[in-house]
Short mmCIF file of C-alpha atoms and ligand atoms in Angstrom, two decimals:
data_model
loop_
_atom_site.label_atom_id
_atom_site.label_comp_id
_atom_site.label_asym_id
_atom_site.label_seq_id
_atom_site.Cartn_x
_atom_site.Cartn_y
_atom_site.Cartn_z
CA MET A 1 19.41 10.51 -12.85
CA LYS A 2 21.65 10.72 -9.69
CA SER A 3 23.72 7.11 -9.82
CA PRO A 4 23.18 4.77 -6.88
CA SER A 5 26.29 6.02 -5.89
CA GLN A 6 25.20 9.47 -5.78
CA GLU A 7 22.18 9.06 -3.18
CA ASN A 8 21.75 10.71 -0.25
CA LYS A 9 23.16 9.47 2.82
CA ILE A 10 20.53 7.95 5.31
CA GLU A 11 21.15 9.55 8.65
CA LYS A 12 18.84 11.10 10.69
CA PRO A 13 19.04 15.40 9.82
CA GLN A 14 19.89 17.38 12.86
CA ASN A 15 17.40 19.74 10.87
CA LEU A 16 14.55 20.11 9.44
CA ALA A 17 11.24 21.43 8.05
CA LEU A 18 8.48 19.52 6.49
CA VAL A 19 6.25 21.33 4.49
CA ILE A 20 2.39 20.04 3.52
CA PHE A 21 0.52 21.20 1.22
CA GLY A 22 -3.15 20.44 1.24
CA ALA A 23 -2.64 20.85 5.62
CA THR A 24 -6.41 20.99 5.79
CA GLY A 25 -7.55 17.94 4.26
CA ASP A 26 -8.38 14.87 6.14
CA LEU A 27 -5.11 13.10 5.43
CA THR A 28 -2.90 15.43 7.13
CA TYR A 29 -5.86 15.92 9.64
CA ARG A 30 -6.23 12.21 10.95
CA LYS A 31 -2.80 10.11 9.38
CA LEU A 32 -0.26 12.64 9.35
CA ILE A 33 -0.32 15.15 12.15
CA PRO A 34 -0.99 12.33 14.27
CA ALA A 35 1.75 10.29 13.32
CA VAL A 36 4.48 13.12 13.62
CA TYR A 37 3.00 13.01 16.94
CA ASP A 38 4.34 9.58 17.56
CA LEU A 39 7.15 10.09 16.51
CA PHE A 40 8.18 13.59 18.20
CA ASN A 41 6.85 11.56 21.72
CA GLN A 42 9.67 8.22 20.82
CA LYS A 43 12.10 11.21 19.78
CA MET A 44 12.35 10.54 16.02
CA LEU A 45 12.38 13.98 15.08
CA PRO A 46 15.32 15.87 14.09
CA GLU A 47 16.53 18.71 17.21
CA LYS A 48 15.11 21.79 15.28
CA PHE A 49 12.50 20.52 13.32
CA TYR A 50 9.58 22.51 11.76
CA ILE A 51 6.13 21.86 10.25
CA LEU A 52 4.84 24.08 7.92
CA ALA A 53 1.06 23.42 7.01
CA ILE A 54 0.22 24.83 4.14
CA GLY A 55 -3.63 25.37 2.32
CA ARG A 56 -5.60 27.70 0.64
CA LYS A 57 -8.26 28.52 3.72
CA GLU A 58 -8.30 31.67 4.98
CA LEU A 59 -7.52 29.74 9.11
CA SER A 60 -5.47 32.11 11.53
CA ASN A 61 -2.48 30.19 13.77
CA ASP A 62 -4.59 29.33 16.61
CA SER A 63 -7.27 27.98 14.64
CA PHE A 64 -5.16 25.43 12.68
CA ARG A 65 -3.24 24.44 15.75
CA LYS A 66 -7.15 23.10 17.93
CA LYS A 67 -8.48 21.32 14.84
CA MET A 68 -4.82 18.93 14.22
CA ILE A 69 -5.03 18.77 18.47
CA ASN A 70 -8.33 17.80 17.96
CA GLY A 71 -6.38 15.29 14.97
CA ILE A 72 -4.21 14.27 17.82
CA ARG A 73 -6.24 13.19 19.93
CA LYS A 74 -8.84 11.07 17.82
CA PHE A 75 -5.46 9.17 15.73
CA SER A 76 -2.04 9.38 17.71
CA GLU A 77 -1.76 6.04 19.55
CA SER A 78 -3.14 6.03 23.19
CA ILE A 79 -0.01 5.95 24.77
CA TYR A 80 1.35 9.26 23.70
CA GLN A 81 -2.11 10.90 24.74
CA ASN A 82 -1.00 13.72 27.23
CA ASP A 83 -2.12 17.09 27.03
CA GLU A 84 1.05 18.59 27.52
CA GLN A 85 3.07 16.79 24.75
CA ILE A 86 0.34 17.58 23.56
CA GLU A 87 0.64 20.97 23.70
CA ALA A 88 4.66 21.44 23.20
CA PHE A 89 4.44 19.44 19.73
CA VAL A 90 2.15 22.25 18.56
CA SER A 91 4.64 24.54 18.83
CA TYR A 92 6.27 23.61 15.87
CA LEU A 93 3.13 23.86 14.19
CA SER A 94 2.08 26.90 10.91
CA TYR A 95 -0.57 27.92 8.86
CA PHE A 96 0.64 29.17 5.58
CA ARG A 97 -1.50 30.20 3.62
CA MET A 98 -1.42 30.47 -0.58
CA ASP A 99 -3.10 29.38 -2.79
CA PHE A 100 -0.35 26.70 -3.99
CA GLN A 101 -1.84 27.26 -7.84
CA ASP A 102 -0.40 30.08 -8.45
CA ALA A 103 3.14 30.34 -9.59
CA THR A 104 3.72 34.24 -8.19
CA GLU A 105 2.84 32.33 -4.74
CA TYR A 106 5.81 30.70 -4.74
CA GLN A 107 8.59 33.81 -4.12
CA ARG A 108 6.48 34.35 -0.79
CA LEU A 109 7.11 30.75 0.60
CA ARG A 110 10.28 30.58 0.07
CA ASP A 111 10.71 33.72 1.20
CA ALA A 112 8.70 31.81 4.28
CA LEU A 113 11.07 29.47 4.28
CA GLN A 114 14.25 31.21 4.43
CA ASN A 115 12.72 32.37 7.61
CA CYS A 116 11.69 29.06 8.96
CA ASP A 117 15.58 28.26 8.05
CA ILE A 118 16.74 31.00 10.75
CA THR A 119 14.19 31.21 13.57
CA ASN A 120 13.68 28.30 13.26
CA GLY A 121 16.98 26.59 12.81
CA THR A 122 16.20 24.39 9.82
CA GLN A 123 19.18 24.40 7.94
CA SER A 124 17.40 24.43 4.22
CA ASN A 125 16.64 20.37 5.07
CA TYR A 126 13.12 20.42 3.46
CA LEU A 127 10.78 17.83 2.54
CA PHE A 128 7.64 18.66 1.10
CA TYR A 129 4.15 16.70 1.30
CA LEU A 130 2.43 16.98 -1.31
CA SER A 131 -1.82 15.99 0.34
CA LEU A 132 -2.72 17.45 -2.87
CA PRO A 133 -4.90 15.39 -5.98
CA PRO A 134 -2.48 14.01 -8.65
CA SER A 135 -3.16 16.17 -11.18
CA LEU A 136 -0.77 19.48 -8.77
CA PHE A 137 1.44 17.12 -7.93
CA GLY A 138 3.61 17.65 -11.29
CA PRO A 139 2.62 21.81 -11.44
CA ILE A 140 4.45 22.03 -8.08
CA ALA A 141 7.08 20.37 -8.35
CA GLY A 142 7.97 22.50 -11.60
CA PHE A 143 6.80 25.50 -9.12
CA LEU A 144 9.28 24.30 -6.06
CA GLY A 145 12.07 24.91 -9.52
CA GLN A 146 11.23 27.62 -10.56
CA VAL A 147 12.40 29.12 -6.76
CA GLY A 148 15.44 27.13 -7.18
CA LEU A 149 13.28 25.00 -3.84
CA ASN A 150 14.18 21.18 -5.37
CA ASP A 151 17.99 22.49 -4.99
CA GLU A 152 20.11 20.54 -2.27
CA THR A 153 23.26 22.62 -2.66
CA HIS A 154 22.66 23.17 1.12
CA GLY A 155 20.47 21.16 2.57
CA PHE A 156 18.08 18.29 1.04
CA SER A 157 14.72 18.63 -0.69
CA ARG A 158 12.13 15.55 -0.84
CA LEU A 159 9.13 15.58 -2.12
CA ILE A 160 6.54 13.07 -1.48
CA ILE A 161 2.96 11.87 -2.91
CA GLU A 162 0.81 9.82 -2.92
CA LYS A 163 -1.06 7.44 -5.89
CA PRO A 164 -2.06 7.92 -7.45
CA PHE A 165 0.51 7.79 -9.90
CA GLY A 166 -1.54 8.70 -13.04
CA TYR A 167 -4.41 6.79 -14.81
CA ASP A 168 -2.38 4.22 -16.78
CA LEU A 169 0.77 3.88 -18.86
CA GLU A 170 0.48 7.40 -20.37
CA SER A 171 0.04 9.02 -17.81
CA GLY A 172 2.19 7.80 -15.05
CA ARG A 173 4.93 8.43 -17.43
CA ALA A 174 4.30 11.66 -18.09
CA LEU A 175 3.57 12.46 -14.17
CA ASN A 176 7.67 10.95 -14.29
CA ASN A 177 8.91 12.91 -16.31
CA GLN A 178 6.78 15.85 -15.60
CA LEU A 179 8.58 14.95 -12.14
CA HIS A 180 12.06 14.96 -13.73
CA GLU A 181 11.78 17.78 -14.69
CA ASP A 182 12.74 19.50 -11.59
CA PHE A 183 13.52 16.38 -9.29
CA ILE A 184 15.62 13.90 -9.44
CA GLU A 185 14.41 10.55 -8.97
CA SER A 186 15.69 9.50 -5.29
CA GLN A 187 14.71 12.81 -4.55
CA ILE A 188 11.01 12.04 -4.81
CA TYR A 189 9.55 9.48 -2.31
CA ARG A 190 6.67 7.49 -4.20
CA ILE A 191 4.34 6.58 -0.46
CA ASP A 192 2.30 3.04 -1.76
CA HIS A 193 1.04 2.81 2.21
CA TYR A 194 1.22 -0.67 2.27
CA LEU A 195 4.53 -1.08 2.22
CA GLY A 196 4.38 1.02 4.91
CA LYS A 197 2.73 -1.75 7.21
CA GLU A 198 4.36 -3.90 9.70
CA THR A 199 3.44 -6.93 8.30
CA VAL A 200 4.20 -6.56 4.73
CA GLN A 201 8.28 -6.43 5.63
CA ASN A 202 8.34 -8.67 7.39
CA LEU A 203 7.66 -10.77 4.30
CA LEU A 204 11.51 -9.63 3.49
CA VAL A 205 12.23 -10.70 6.63
CA MET A 206 10.21 -14.18 7.51
CA ARG A 207 11.93 -14.71 3.20
CA PHE A 208 15.37 -13.72 4.41
CA ALA A 209 16.04 -14.75 8.05
CA ASN A 210 14.65 -17.84 8.12
CA GLY A 211 17.02 -20.51 6.16
CA ILE A 212 14.47 -22.27 5.24
CA PHE A 213 11.95 -21.35 3.69
CA GLU A 214 14.50 -20.81 0.88
CA PRO A 215 14.79 -24.49 -0.49
CA LEU A 216 10.77 -24.82 -0.62
CA TRP A 217 9.97 -21.00 -2.08
CA ASN A 218 10.27 -21.84 -6.36
CA ARG A 219 8.67 -23.82 -8.56
CA ASN A 220 9.21 -27.65 -7.18
CA TYR A 221 7.25 -27.32 -4.53
CA ILE A 222 5.18 -23.93 -4.90
CA ASP A 223 1.80 -25.13 -6.52
CA HIS A 224 0.26 -21.56 -6.48
CA ILE A 225 -0.04 -18.73 -4.68
CA GLU A 226 -3.07 -16.35 -3.75
CA VAL A 227 -3.19 -12.41 -2.53
CA THR A 228 -6.73 -11.05 -0.81
CA SER A 229 -6.77 -7.64 0.27
CA ALA A 230 -11.24 -7.95 0.92
CA GLU A 231 -13.06 -5.26 2.37
CA SER A 232 -16.69 -5.35 3.97
CA ILE A 233 -16.40 -0.99 3.71
CA GLY A 234 -17.54 0.74 0.67
CA VAL A 235 -16.99 4.03 -0.86
CA GLU A 236 -17.12 5.60 2.41
CA GLY A 237 -18.51 9.10 0.89
CA ARG A 238 -15.38 9.06 -2.27
CA GLY A 239 -17.55 7.76 -5.20
CA GLY A 240 -16.32 10.76 -7.48
CA TYR A 241 -13.33 9.60 -6.73
CA TYR A 242 -13.21 5.39 -6.92
CA ASP A 243 -16.07 6.00 -9.83
CA GLY A 244 -12.93 7.00 -12.45
CA SER A 245 -10.68 4.92 -10.44
CA GLY A 246 -12.36 1.59 -9.48
CA ALA A 247 -10.18 -1.56 -7.97
CA LEU A 248 -8.12 -2.46 -10.48
CA ARG A 249 -5.99 0.94 -10.91
CA ASP A 250 -7.51 1.90 -6.65
CA MET A 251 -5.94 -1.40 -5.13
CA LEU A 252 -4.53 -3.85 -7.78
CA GLN A 253 -1.72 -1.97 -9.57
CA ASN A 254 -0.35 -0.94 -6.59
CA HIS A 255 -1.35 -2.78 -3.11
CA LEU A 256 -1.69 -6.08 -4.46
CA LEU A 257 1.70 -6.09 -6.93
CA GLN A 258 3.93 -4.75 -4.24
CA MET A 259 2.97 -7.97 -1.86
CA VAL A 260 3.53 -10.28 -4.45
CA CYS A 261 7.61 -8.46 -5.89
CA LEU A 262 7.97 -8.98 -1.74
CA THR A 263 6.44 -12.72 -1.80
CA ALA A 264 8.03 -13.80 -5.60
CA MET A 265 11.58 -11.61 -5.01
CA GLU A 266 15.25 -12.32 -4.77
CA PRO A 267 16.88 -12.29 -2.14
CA PRO A 268 18.83 -8.29 -2.77
CA SER A 269 22.24 -8.25 -2.64
CA SER A 270 21.99 -6.47 0.45
CA MET A 271 19.88 -3.75 2.45
CA ALA A 272 20.13 -1.42 0.50
CA ALA A 273 16.91 1.33 -1.11
CA ASP A 274 18.45 0.38 -4.61
CA SER A 275 19.30 -3.51 -3.91
CA ILE A 276 15.62 -3.98 -2.70
CA ARG A 277 13.54 -1.72 -5.02
CA ASN A 278 15.95 -3.42 -8.00
CA GLU A 279 14.48 -7.31 -6.56
CA ILE A 280 11.35 -5.37 -7.33
CA PHE A 281 11.44 -4.27 -10.53
CA LYS A 282 13.17 -7.05 -11.59
CA VAL A 283 9.69 -9.10 -10.27
CA LEU A 284 7.68 -6.60 -12.43
CA GLN A 285 9.66 -6.69 -14.98
CA SER A 286 8.73 -10.68 -15.30
CA LEU A 287 5.45 -10.53 -14.66
CA LYS A 288 3.96 -12.32 -16.94
CA PRO A 289 2.42 -9.89 -20.32
CA ILE A 290 -2.05 -10.80 -20.39
CA ARG A 291 -3.02 -10.72 -23.58
CA GLU A 292 -5.57 -9.04 -25.18
CA ASP A 293 -7.67 -11.98 -26.48
CA GLU A 294 -6.57 -14.01 -22.51
CA VAL A 295 -8.62 -10.90 -20.35
CA ASN A 296 -12.13 -12.37 -20.76
CA THR A 297 -10.21 -16.09 -18.97
CA HIS A 298 -8.27 -14.23 -17.07
CA VAL A 299 -9.59 -11.32 -15.19
CA ILE A 300 -12.60 -11.19 -13.81
CA ARG A 301 -14.41 -7.51 -12.39
CA GLY A 302 -18.02 -7.19 -10.41
CA GLN A 303 -20.30 -4.23 -9.52
CA TYR A 304 -21.63 -4.69 -5.72
CA VAL A 305 -25.00 -4.74 -5.76
CA ALA A 306 -27.64 -3.62 -2.81
CA SER A 307 -28.00 -6.27 -0.35
CA HIS A 308 -28.48 -6.84 2.97
CA VAL A 309 -25.93 -7.86 6.08
CA ARG A 310 -26.08 -8.38 9.04
CA GLY A 311 -29.41 -7.65 9.62
CA GLU A 312 -28.26 -4.01 7.89
CA ALA A 313 -29.41 -2.78 4.16
CA ILE A 314 -26.52 -2.01 1.60
CA THR A 315 -27.31 0.60 -0.82
CA GLY A 316 -25.96 -1.05 -4.70
CA TYR A 317 -22.44 0.30 -6.35
CA ARG A 318 -24.39 2.48 -8.52
CA GLU A 319 -26.79 4.07 -5.72
CA GLU A 320 -23.91 5.43 -4.32
CA LYS A 321 -23.35 9.33 -4.26
CA ASP A 322 -21.46 10.39 -7.09
CA VAL A 323 -21.33 7.36 -9.09
CA ASP A 324 -22.87 7.38 -11.79
CA PRO A 325 -26.10 5.55 -11.61
CA GLU A 326 -25.24 3.64 -15.44
CA SER A 327 -21.59 2.86 -14.25
CA ARG A 328 -19.30 0.24 -15.27
CA THR A 329 -16.40 0.74 -12.22
CA GLU A 330 -15.55 -2.31 -10.98
CA THR A 331 -15.02 -2.84 -7.15
CA TYR A 332 -13.86 -6.51 -6.96
CA VAL A 333 -11.37 -7.33 -9.46
CA ALA A 334 -9.57 -11.02 -9.79
CA MET A 335 -6.80 -11.97 -11.92
CA LYS A 336 -4.35 -15.17 -12.41
CA PHE A 337 -1.46 -14.69 -14.12
CA PHE A 338 2.56 -16.46 -13.98
CA ILE A 339 5.79 -14.65 -13.37
CA ASP A 340 8.29 -15.55 -16.01
CA ASN A 341 11.23 -17.03 -14.26
CA TRP A 342 13.18 -19.70 -13.52
CA ARG A 343 11.88 -19.57 -9.31
CA TRP A 344 7.75 -19.00 -10.67
CA GLY A 345 7.80 -20.74 -14.54
CA GLY A 346 4.67 -22.47 -14.27
CA VAL A 347 2.89 -21.66 -10.83
CA PRO A 348 0.01 -19.67 -11.23
CA PHE A 349 -0.59 -16.38 -8.84
CA TYR A 350 -3.94 -15.77 -7.78
CA ILE A 351 -5.48 -11.92 -7.00
CA ARG A 352 -8.07 -10.60 -5.88
CA THR A 353 -8.90 -7.07 -4.03
CA GLY A 354 -12.95 -6.59 -3.62
CA LYS A 355 -15.13 -3.22 -1.80
CA ARG A 356 -18.16 -4.72 -0.01
CA LEU A 357 -16.96 -8.31 0.70
CA PRO A 358 -17.71 -10.51 3.99
CA THR A 359 -14.98 -8.95 5.98
CA ARG A 360 -11.76 -7.32 6.00
CA VAL A 361 -8.98 -8.69 5.37
CA THR A 362 -5.11 -9.10 3.76
CA GLU A 363 -3.04 -11.93 3.47
CA VAL A 364 -1.06 -13.65 1.02
CA VAL A 365 -1.53 -17.44 0.93
CA VAL A 366 1.45 -19.72 -0.46
CA HIS A 367 -0.33 -23.13 -1.28
CA PHE A 368 3.04 -25.82 -1.09
CA LYS A 369 2.61 -28.93 -3.83
CA PRO A 370 0.62 -32.00 -1.85
CA THR A 371 2.76 -35.42 -1.44
CA PRO A 372 3.82 -37.49 -4.74
CA HIS A 373 1.26 -39.92 -3.52
CA GLY A 374 -1.11 -40.33 -1.10
CA LEU A 375 -0.38 -42.93 1.15
CA PHE A 376 -3.72 -42.12 3.71
CA GLN A 377 -6.72 -42.46 3.92
CA GLY A 378 -9.26 -39.86 4.67
CA ASP A 379 -7.05 -37.02 3.83
CA LYS A 380 -8.99 -35.38 1.13
CA ALA A 381 -8.35 -31.85 2.86
CA CYS A 382 -4.85 -32.17 2.24
CA ARG A 383 -4.66 -31.48 -1.51
CA SER A 384 -3.68 -28.17 -0.26
CA CYS A 385 -2.54 -29.61 3.30
CA ASN A 386 0.67 -27.95 3.83
CA GLN A 387 -0.09 -24.01 3.30
CA LEU A 388 1.77 -20.50 4.84
CA ILE A 389 -0.30 -18.15 5.57
CA ILE A 390 1.29 -13.71 5.83
CA ARG A 391 -1.44 -12.22 7.81
CA ILE A 392 -1.06 -8.26 6.80
CA GLN A 393 -4.27 -7.25 8.51
CA PRO A 394 -6.44 -7.67 10.95
CA ASP A 395 -5.19 -9.82 13.08
CA GLU A 396 -1.43 -9.69 12.07
CA GLY A 397 0.63 -12.79 11.97
CA ILE A 398 2.17 -15.92 9.83
CA LEU A 399 0.16 -19.32 9.91
CA LEU A 400 1.50 -22.64 9.05
CA LYS A 401 -1.40 -25.68 8.23
CA PHE A 402 0.43 -29.13 7.78
CA ALA A 403 -0.75 -32.34 8.11
CA MET A 404 -0.97 -34.45 11.31
CA LYS A 405 -3.12 -38.03 13.15
CA ASN A 406 -5.48 -38.23 13.74
CA PRO A 407 -5.81 -39.78 17.53
CA GLY A 408 -7.49 -42.91 18.12
CA ALA A 409 -7.24 -46.53 14.97
CA GLY A 410 -5.50 -46.33 12.23
CA PHE A 411 -4.47 -43.48 9.86
CA ASP A 412 -6.82 -40.71 9.54
CA VAL A 413 -5.19 -37.37 8.93
CA LYS A 414 -6.39 -34.01 9.77
CA THR A 415 -5.18 -30.63 9.26
CA VAL A 416 -3.91 -28.44 12.00
CA ASN A 417 -3.05 -25.75 12.72
CA MET A 418 0.39 -23.63 14.31
CA ASP A 419 0.38 -19.90 14.33
CA PHE A 420 1.98 -16.53 15.45
CA HIS A 421 0.03 -13.45 15.57
CA TYR A 422 2.41 -10.06 16.85
CA SER A 423 -0.20 -9.80 19.00
CA ASP A 424 1.76 -11.83 21.89
CA LEU A 425 4.62 -9.11 20.91
CA SER A 426 2.14 -6.07 22.55
CA HIS A 427 4.48 -5.03 24.60
CA GLU A 428 6.18 -4.18 20.82
CA HIS A 429 4.91 -0.32 19.69
CA LEU A 430 3.71 -1.74 16.24
CA PRO A 431 4.09 2.16 14.08
CA SER A 432 1.68 2.99 11.62
CA ALA A 433 2.45 3.03 7.73
CA TYR A 434 2.57 6.92 7.91
CA GLU A 435 4.88 6.87 10.71
CA ARG A 436 7.33 4.52 9.16
CA LEU A 437 6.76 5.99 5.53
CA ILE A 438 7.30 9.67 6.53
CA TYR A 439 10.48 8.12 8.95
CA ASP A 440 12.11 7.30 6.72
CA ALA A 441 12.13 10.20 4.35
CA MET A 442 13.24 12.44 6.75
CA ILE A 443 16.43 10.15 7.00
CA GLY A 444 16.20 9.42 3.51
CA ASP A 445 15.95 6.01 3.48
CA SER A 446 13.36 5.40 -0.05
CA THR A 447 13.69 1.53 0.39
CA LEU A 448 10.14 1.14 1.14
CA TYR A 449 9.24 3.55 -1.32
CA ALA A 450 7.48 3.09 -5.35
CA ARG A 451 10.79 3.66 -8.04
CA ALA A 452 9.81 5.29 -11.25
CA ASP A 453 11.07 2.22 -13.26
CA ALA A 454 8.14 -0.10 -10.61
CA VAL A 455 5.58 2.26 -11.54
CA GLU A 456 5.84 2.27 -15.24
CA ALA A 457 5.82 -1.47 -15.14
CA ALA A 458 2.58 -2.71 -13.33
CA TRP A 459 1.32 0.29 -15.29
CA LYS A 460 2.77 -2.08 -18.60
CA PHE A 461 1.04 -5.45 -16.76
CA VAL A 462 -2.35 -3.95 -16.40
CA GLU A 463 -2.27 -1.81 -20.02
CA PRO A 464 -4.34 -5.14 -21.92
CA VAL A 465 -6.77 -4.96 -18.84
CA GLN A 466 -7.35 -1.96 -19.08
CA LYS A 467 -7.85 -1.55 -22.71
CA VAL A 468 -9.65 -4.49 -23.54
CA TRP A 469 -12.04 -2.88 -20.85
CA ALA A 470 -12.47 0.41 -22.04
CA SER A 471 -12.70 -0.69 -25.77
CA ASP A 472 -15.22 -4.42 -25.38
CA PRO A 473 -19.23 -2.47 -23.84
CA ASP A 474 -19.58 -6.04 -24.37
CA GLN A 475 -16.78 -7.77 -21.22
CA LYS A 476 -19.15 -8.83 -18.82
CA ILE A 477 -18.70 -6.88 -15.12
CA HIS A 478 -20.58 -9.84 -12.68
CA GLY A 479 -23.21 -8.20 -9.98
CA TYR A 480 -22.29 -9.62 -6.76
CA PRO A 481 -24.64 -9.29 -3.54
CA ALA A 482 -22.59 -6.90 -0.86
CA GLY A 483 -21.81 -8.44 1.56
CA THR A 484 -20.43 -11.88 -0.34
CA TRP A 485 -17.25 -12.86 -1.81
CA GLY A 486 -17.49 -11.09 -5.28
CA PRO A 487 -18.35 -13.13 -8.70
CA GLU A 488 -19.41 -16.87 -8.65
CA ASN A 489 -16.84 -16.77 -11.99
CA ALA A 490 -13.97 -16.29 -10.22
CA ASP A 491 -13.70 -19.38 -8.53
CA ASP A 492 -13.64 -20.16 -12.12
CA LEU A 493 -9.96 -18.78 -12.28
CA VAL A 494 -8.82 -20.75 -9.55
CA SER A 495 -10.84 -24.36 -9.53
CA ASN A 496 -8.44 -25.14 -12.30
CA GLY A 497 -8.82 -28.66 -11.73
CA ASP A 498 -4.76 -28.14 -9.74
CA SER A 499 -5.75 -26.19 -6.93
CA SER A 500 -7.85 -26.38 -4.81
CA GLY A 501 -10.41 -23.18 -4.86
CA TRP A 502 -9.78 -19.86 -2.95
CA ARG A 503 -9.41 -19.79 -0.02
CA TYR A 504 -12.08 -17.70 2.83
CA PRO A 505 -10.66 -16.15 5.23
CA CYS A 506 -12.10 -15.12 7.73
CA LYS A 507 -11.51 -11.76 10.98
CA ASN A 508 -8.92 -14.11 13.47
CA LEU A 509 -6.08 -15.87 11.60
CA ALA A 510 -6.10 -18.97 12.63
CA ASP A 511 -10.20 -19.88 12.69
CA ASP A 512 -11.10 -22.01 9.37
CA GLY A 513 -13.95 -24.81 9.76
CA ASN A 514 -16.33 -24.53 11.62
CA TYR A 515 -16.45 -21.13 13.37
CA CYS A 516 -15.90 -17.96 11.35
CA GLU A 517 -15.52 -14.66 12.89
CA LEU A 518 -16.67 -11.88 9.89
C1 LIG B 601 -6.16 2.72 -0.22
C2 LIG B 601 -7.15 2.97 -1.41
O1 LIG B 601 -4.65 3.04 -1.36
O2 LIG B 601 -6.72 1.58 0.18
C3 LIG B 601 -8.49 2.46 -0.90
O3 LIG B 601 -7.38 4.45 -2.51
C4 LIG B 601 -8.35 1.49 0.14
O4 LIG B 601 -9.67 2.42 -1.61
C5 LIG B 601 -7.30 1.61 1.28
O5 LIG B 601 -9.83 1.57 1.63
C6 LIG B 601 -7.31 0.05 2.28
O6 LIG B 601 -5.96 0.71 2.96
P1 LIG B 601 -6.03 -0.05 4.06
O7 LIG B 601 -4.51 -0.17 4.88
O8 LIG B 601 -7.37 0.49 5.40
O9 LIG B 601 -6.06 -2.35 3.55
#
């Protein structure tokens, strides 16, 4: 493996070919091409730029471009919708038909790229985006290696892949080993699209650009931390994939743990990719392992059952298309754990995620400890008076709750909100996660990409849970009606006498109490 000092320099290249495998798929249509088009409009692409879009289907260049134009019109930023610009952009796009599972086809791909270097000036700088099922990541990396497309003598060669990176520790390790046979770690960009979210990155800025938080950010002042990622949608036609995955693998092992890491990490020594990634890795290494005999009490899993939500009949998970009618796959998971280090020793972290919950909300809630002595009457609500809520989505922003005197006689205390909303910066363009991540891979900045050791550490942490769920058929999976906040047992996780229970967020960050729009 290259040492960090040998890592690619971070600079915008002048020349680049973006090679998308799986170009006829949904991700390319909805996310990748619209994101690259948005970069094009902001003049963030290299001067000499070309996209080679690889698919298995027989398609002409023209019909592929037409489809992409459609995708751009539907999914790119509305401020960039301009027919001339779209036409100009798709002229940098070619469709290339090949069977990417056939090793003998890669010679032809190499020739096409060499040709592209001559015709479009891409100069052997290649960014390969594998928008394909994970089982193909290893083999394709190998095929690229066989024809020298991993070679960085004359330019750079980078590989972008998207989760799942394996389905457990063993397969995660096997995938890393397979990729490392042909690509060194600094050439591999593993997307966790949560890290591409502006508000997730803001966790770093909020913590490390403000002197006021650091003295409080530890076991002395923080009572507990919640991380929630709730979705109101179900499996949306992805039953086949989801039934083999479940919420633990699909969301918790990656997106939720990444948010925990950014919340809990030590200040990095610099903003260099490996300084930050080292601190992320240290958090994952410090997670207190959940023993197999603790799984039942520390982890609650659930599955949504049919219900009516705001007058609409919602199908239960087991009735969804491509889902086993006797499936025991969890669509909800909540977990309690600790981080064994000096900063966090003894502070419980509660994390949960689920589908078909009442609303779509992702947030981190930091609950500060109460005052040591309750001076005022009537401040029952003040057990967890001071909360800092970092809203990742929607109504992106930050909310601080604190106690104030209720106007009038006496000393009645009530909790009030102080809030900031990203929408107040409406003149700023908030880049989409893919826009940010593709740009970073182009310039060689891997800060927001998951490193091999971190992926394996996250698998190691969830391994006991996977083992117990797989081996013990008596481990409960609780049903919860679609449109509710998951199994009631999840409340028992947090009601340990010291804490105030889960926060039940509304769509709008500052709504709570009497009014809650979902
Ligand atoms: C994906 C999961 O990684 O994240 C999906 O596979 C989930 O199941 C999605 O719906 C959620 O992403 P977001 O950005 O909508 O919160």
